[in-house]
Short mmCIF file of C-alpha atoms in Angstrom, two decimals:
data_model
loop_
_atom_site.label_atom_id
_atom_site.label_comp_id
_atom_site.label_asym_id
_atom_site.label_seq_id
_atom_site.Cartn_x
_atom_site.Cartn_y
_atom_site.Cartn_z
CA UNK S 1 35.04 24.14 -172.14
CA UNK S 2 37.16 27.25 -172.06
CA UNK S 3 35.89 29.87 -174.93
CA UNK S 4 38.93 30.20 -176.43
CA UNK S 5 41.28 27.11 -177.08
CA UNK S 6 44.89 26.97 -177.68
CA UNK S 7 47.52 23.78 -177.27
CA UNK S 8 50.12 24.97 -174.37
CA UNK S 9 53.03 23.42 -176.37
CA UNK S 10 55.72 23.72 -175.79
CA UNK S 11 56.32 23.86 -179.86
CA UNK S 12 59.87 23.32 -180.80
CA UNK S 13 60.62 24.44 -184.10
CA UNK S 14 64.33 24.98 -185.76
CA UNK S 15 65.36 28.38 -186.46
CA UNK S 16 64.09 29.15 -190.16
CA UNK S 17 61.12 27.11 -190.38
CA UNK S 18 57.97 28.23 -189.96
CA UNK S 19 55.99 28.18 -187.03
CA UNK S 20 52.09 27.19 -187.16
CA UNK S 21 50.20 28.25 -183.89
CA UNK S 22 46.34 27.20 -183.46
CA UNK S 23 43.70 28.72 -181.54
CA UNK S 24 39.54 27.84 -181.97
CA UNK S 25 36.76 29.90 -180.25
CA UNK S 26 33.15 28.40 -179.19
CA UNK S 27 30.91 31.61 -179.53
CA UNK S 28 30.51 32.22 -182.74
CA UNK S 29 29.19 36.16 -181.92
CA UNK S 30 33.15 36.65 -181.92
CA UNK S 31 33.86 38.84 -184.47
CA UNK S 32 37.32 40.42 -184.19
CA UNK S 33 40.31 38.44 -183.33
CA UNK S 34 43.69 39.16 -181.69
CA UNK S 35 47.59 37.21 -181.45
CA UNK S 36 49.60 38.69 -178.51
CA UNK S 37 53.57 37.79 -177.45
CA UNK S 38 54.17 37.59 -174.10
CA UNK S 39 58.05 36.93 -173.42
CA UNK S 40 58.66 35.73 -169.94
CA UNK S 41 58.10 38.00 -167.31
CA UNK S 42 56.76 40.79 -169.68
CA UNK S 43 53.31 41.57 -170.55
CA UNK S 44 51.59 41.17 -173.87
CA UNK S 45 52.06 43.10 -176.52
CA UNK S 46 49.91 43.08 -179.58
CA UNK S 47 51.67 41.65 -182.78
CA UNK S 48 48.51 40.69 -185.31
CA UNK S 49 44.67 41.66 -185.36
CA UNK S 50 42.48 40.08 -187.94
CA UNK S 51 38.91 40.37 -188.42
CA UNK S 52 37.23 38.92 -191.57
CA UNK S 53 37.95 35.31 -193.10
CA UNK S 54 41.06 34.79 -195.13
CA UNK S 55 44.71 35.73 -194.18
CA UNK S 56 46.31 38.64 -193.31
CA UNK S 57 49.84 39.20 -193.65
CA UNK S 58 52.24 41.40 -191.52
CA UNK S 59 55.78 40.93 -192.07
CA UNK S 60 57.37 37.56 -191.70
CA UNK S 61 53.56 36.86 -189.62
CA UNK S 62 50.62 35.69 -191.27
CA UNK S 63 47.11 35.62 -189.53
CA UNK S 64 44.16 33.37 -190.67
CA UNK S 65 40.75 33.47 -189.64
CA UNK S 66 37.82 30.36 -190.58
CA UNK S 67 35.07 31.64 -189.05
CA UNK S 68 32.97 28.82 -190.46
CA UNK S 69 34.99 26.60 -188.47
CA UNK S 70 35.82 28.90 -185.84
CA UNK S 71 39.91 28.78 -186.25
CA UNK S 72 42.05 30.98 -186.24
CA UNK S 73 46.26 30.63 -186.75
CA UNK S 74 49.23 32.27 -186.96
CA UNK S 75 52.08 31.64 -188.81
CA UNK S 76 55.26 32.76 -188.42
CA UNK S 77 57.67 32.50 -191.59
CA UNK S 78 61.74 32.10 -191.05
CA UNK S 79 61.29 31.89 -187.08
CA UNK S 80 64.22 33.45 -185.33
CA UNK S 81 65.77 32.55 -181.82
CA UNK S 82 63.74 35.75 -180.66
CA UNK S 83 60.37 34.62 -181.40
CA UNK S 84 60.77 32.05 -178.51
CA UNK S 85 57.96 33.44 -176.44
CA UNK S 86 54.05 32.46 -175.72
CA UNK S 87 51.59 33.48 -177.98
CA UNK S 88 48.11 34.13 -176.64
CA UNK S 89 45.01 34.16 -178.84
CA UNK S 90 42.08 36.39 -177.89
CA UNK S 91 38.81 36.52 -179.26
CA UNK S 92 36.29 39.51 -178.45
CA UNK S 93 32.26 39.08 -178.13
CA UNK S 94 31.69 42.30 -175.88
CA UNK S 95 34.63 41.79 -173.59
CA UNK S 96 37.88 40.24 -174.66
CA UNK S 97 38.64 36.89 -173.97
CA UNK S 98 42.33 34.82 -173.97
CA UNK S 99 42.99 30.80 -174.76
CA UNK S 100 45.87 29.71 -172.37
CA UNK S 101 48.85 30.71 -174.77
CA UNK S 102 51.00 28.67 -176.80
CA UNK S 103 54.61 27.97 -176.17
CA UNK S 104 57.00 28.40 -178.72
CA UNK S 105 60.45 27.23 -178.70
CA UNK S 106 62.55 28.71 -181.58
CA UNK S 107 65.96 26.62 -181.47
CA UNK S 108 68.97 27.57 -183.29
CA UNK Z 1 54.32 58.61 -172.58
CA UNK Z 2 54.28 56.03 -169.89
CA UNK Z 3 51.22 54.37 -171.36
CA UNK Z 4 49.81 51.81 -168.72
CA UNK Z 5 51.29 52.10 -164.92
CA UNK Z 6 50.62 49.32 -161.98
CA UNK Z 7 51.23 49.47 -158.24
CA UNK Z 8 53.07 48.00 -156.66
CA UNK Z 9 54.60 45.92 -159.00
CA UNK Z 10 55.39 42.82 -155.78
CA UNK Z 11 53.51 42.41 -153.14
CA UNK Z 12 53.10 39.67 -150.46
CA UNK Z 13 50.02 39.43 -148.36
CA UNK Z 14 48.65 37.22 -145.44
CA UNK Z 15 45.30 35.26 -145.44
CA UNK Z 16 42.49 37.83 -144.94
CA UNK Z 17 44.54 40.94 -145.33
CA UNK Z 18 43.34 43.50 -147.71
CA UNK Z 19 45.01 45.36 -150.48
CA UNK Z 20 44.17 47.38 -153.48
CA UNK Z 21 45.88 47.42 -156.79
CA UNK Z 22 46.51 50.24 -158.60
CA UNK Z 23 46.40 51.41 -162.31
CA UNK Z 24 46.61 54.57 -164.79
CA UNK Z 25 46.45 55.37 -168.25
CA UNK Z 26 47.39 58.56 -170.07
CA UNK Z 27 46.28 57.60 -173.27
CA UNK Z 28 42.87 59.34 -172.95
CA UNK Z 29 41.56 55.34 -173.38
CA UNK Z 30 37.35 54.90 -172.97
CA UNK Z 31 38.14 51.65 -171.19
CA UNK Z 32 40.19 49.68 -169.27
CA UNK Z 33 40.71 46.03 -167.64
CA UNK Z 34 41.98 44.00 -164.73
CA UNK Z 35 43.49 40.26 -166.17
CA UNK Z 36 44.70 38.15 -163.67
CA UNK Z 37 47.22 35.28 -164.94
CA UNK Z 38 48.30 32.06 -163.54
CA UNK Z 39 50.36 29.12 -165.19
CA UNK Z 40 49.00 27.24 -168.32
CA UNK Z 41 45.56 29.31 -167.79
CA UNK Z 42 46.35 32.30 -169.79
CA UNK Z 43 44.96 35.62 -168.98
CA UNK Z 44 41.37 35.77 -167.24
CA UNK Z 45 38.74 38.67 -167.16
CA UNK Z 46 38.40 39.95 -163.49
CA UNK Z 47 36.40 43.02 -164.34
CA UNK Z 48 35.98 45.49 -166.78
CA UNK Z 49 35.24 49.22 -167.20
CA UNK Z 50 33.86 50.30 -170.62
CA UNK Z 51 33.50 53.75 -169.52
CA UNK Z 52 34.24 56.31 -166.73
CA UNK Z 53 31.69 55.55 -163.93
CA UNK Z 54 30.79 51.58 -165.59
CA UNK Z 55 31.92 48.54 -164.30
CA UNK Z 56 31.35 44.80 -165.34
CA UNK Z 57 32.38 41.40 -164.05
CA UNK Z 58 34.55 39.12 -166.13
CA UNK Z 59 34.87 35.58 -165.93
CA UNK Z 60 36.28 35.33 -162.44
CA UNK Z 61 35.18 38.39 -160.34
CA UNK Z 62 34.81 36.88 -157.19
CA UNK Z 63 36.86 37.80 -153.83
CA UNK Z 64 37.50 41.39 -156.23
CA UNK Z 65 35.92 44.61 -156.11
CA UNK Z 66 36.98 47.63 -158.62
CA UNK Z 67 36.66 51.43 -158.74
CA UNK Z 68 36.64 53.36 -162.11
CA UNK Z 69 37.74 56.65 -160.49
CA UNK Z 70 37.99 58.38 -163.12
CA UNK Z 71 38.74 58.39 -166.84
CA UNK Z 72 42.79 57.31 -165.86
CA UNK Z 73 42.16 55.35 -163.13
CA UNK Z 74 40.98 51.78 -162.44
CA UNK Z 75 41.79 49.75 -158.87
CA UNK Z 76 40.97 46.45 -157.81
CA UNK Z 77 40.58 45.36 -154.65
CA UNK Z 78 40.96 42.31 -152.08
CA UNK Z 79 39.14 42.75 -149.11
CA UNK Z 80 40.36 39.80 -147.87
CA UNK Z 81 43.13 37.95 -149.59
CA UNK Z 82 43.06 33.74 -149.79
CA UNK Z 83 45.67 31.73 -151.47
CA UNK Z 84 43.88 30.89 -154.52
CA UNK Z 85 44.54 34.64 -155.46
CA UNK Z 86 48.67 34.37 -156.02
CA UNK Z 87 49.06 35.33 -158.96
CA UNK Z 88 50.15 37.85 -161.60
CA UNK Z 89 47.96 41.10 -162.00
CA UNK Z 90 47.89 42.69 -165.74
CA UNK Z 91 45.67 45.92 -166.01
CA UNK Z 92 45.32 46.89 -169.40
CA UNK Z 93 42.98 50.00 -171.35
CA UNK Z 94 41.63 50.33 -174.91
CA UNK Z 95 40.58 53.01 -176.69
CA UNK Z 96 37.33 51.15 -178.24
CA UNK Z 97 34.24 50.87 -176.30
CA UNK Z 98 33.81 47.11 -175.52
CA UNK Z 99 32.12 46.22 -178.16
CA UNK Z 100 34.07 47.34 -180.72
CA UNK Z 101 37.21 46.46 -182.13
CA UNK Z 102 39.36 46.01 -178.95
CA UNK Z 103 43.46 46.83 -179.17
CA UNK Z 104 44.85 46.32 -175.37
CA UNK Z 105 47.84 47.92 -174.20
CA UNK Z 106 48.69 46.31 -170.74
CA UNK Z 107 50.64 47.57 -167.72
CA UNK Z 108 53.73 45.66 -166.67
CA UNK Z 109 52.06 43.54 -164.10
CA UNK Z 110 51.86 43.15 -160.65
CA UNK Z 111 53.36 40.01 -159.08
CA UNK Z 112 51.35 38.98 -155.34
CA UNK Z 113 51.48 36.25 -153.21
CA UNK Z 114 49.26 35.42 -150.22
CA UNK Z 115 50.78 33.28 -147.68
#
C-alpha cells in the first residue's frame, strides 16, 4: 500500500463547478500536508499547505485536513479551463512523500 | 533569481553507461531532493540531503548514488544505467530541515532514457 493515496482520474468537471480532489495517508506521524499543480511537462509548483484539522481557504481553493481519518481534499470553487492540470498530494513524516496525482479535466 | 537549475535537461543513455545529474540552488535552502517520476506513479523519493555534508535514501535509492557538495549543490548518479531508470528527474530544495514544515521548490526536470 502506497503511503499516500490519490485516484488518478482523469476527473472531468464543467467549467464553473467545483472540483473535489481526494488524497488519504497511512502514517499517521504525518503532520503537515501539501497540494501541488503540475501542468504537463512542467514541474510542481506549490498551490495549498495545510497543517491542522479543519479547512483552509486560499482564493477560489479550499484545503481540508481529517486527521482522524487521515484525509485530506482540495476543492477548487468556479474551476476554469486553466486548472486542467494534475494535482499531487504530499504528506511529510521526516521526508516528504507524493500519492500518484490526480487528473483534472476542466471542460468548457 | 533562477531558483532551482538541472542538467542536462534530455539525455539518452545506453545499458550500463554512467551519468550524473546535476542540480543548484541559490536560495541559501538547508536541504534539497532528487524525485524521480514515471506515469500514474507520481513523484518518488530517490534520496535526500537535509543538510550540507548529510545524505539519506528515499523510497527507491537503488542503482543511485548522490553527492551533497556543498550547500548549492546536489548530484545523483548512475553508475550504470538499466531501462527501468527512463524516466523524468525533478530535484527540488527546501528551506526547512526535514522534519519540519517542508515547502519544495523543484527544478524543471530532467527528461532520460536508457536504451
Amino acid at each position: 500500500q502506497k503511503e499516500v493515496e490519490q485516484n488518478s482520474g482523469p476527473l472531468s468537471v464543467p467549467e464553473g463547478a467545483i472540483a473535489s480532489l481526494n488524497c488519504t495517508y497511512s502514517d499517521r506521524g504525518s503532520q503537515s500536508f501539501f497540494w501541488y499543480r503540475q501542468y504537463s511537462g512542467k514541474s510542481p509548483e506549490l498551490i495549498m499547505s495545510i497543517y491542522s484539522n479543519g479547512d483552509k481557504e486560499d482564493g477560489r481553493f479550499t484545503a481540508q485536513l481529517n486527521k482522524a481519518s487521515q484525509y485530506v481534499s482540495l476543492l477548487i470553487r468556479d474551476s476554469q479551463p486553466s486548472d486542467s492540470a494534475t494535482y499531487l498530494c504530499a504528506a511529510q513524516t521526516g521526508k516528504l512523500i507524493f500519492g500518484q496525482g490526480t487528473t483534472l479535466q476542466v471542460k468548457p | 533569481n533562477a531558483g532551482v537549475t538541472q542538467t542536462p535537461k534530455f539525455q539518452v543513455l545506453k545499458t550500463g553507461q554512467s551519468m550524473t545529474l546535476q542540480c543548484a540552488q541559490d536560495m541559501n535552502h538547508n536541504s534539497m531532493y532528487w524525485y524521480r517520476q514515471d506515469p500514474g506513479m507520481g513523484l518518488r523519493l530517490i534520496y535526500y540531503s537535509a543538510s550540507e555534508g548529510t545524505t539519506d535514501k528515499g523510497e527507491v535509492p537503488n542503482g543511485y548514488n548522490v553527492s551533497r557538495l556543498n550547500k548549492r549543490e546536489f548530484s545523483l548518479r548512475l553508475e550504470s544505467a538499466a531501462p527501468s531508470q527512463t524516466s523524468v528527474y525533478f530535484c527540488a530544495s527546501s528551506v526547512s530541515g526535514v522534519s519540519g514544515a517542508n515547502v519544495l521548490t523543484f527544478g524543471a526536470g530532467s527528461r532520460l532514457t536508457v536504451l
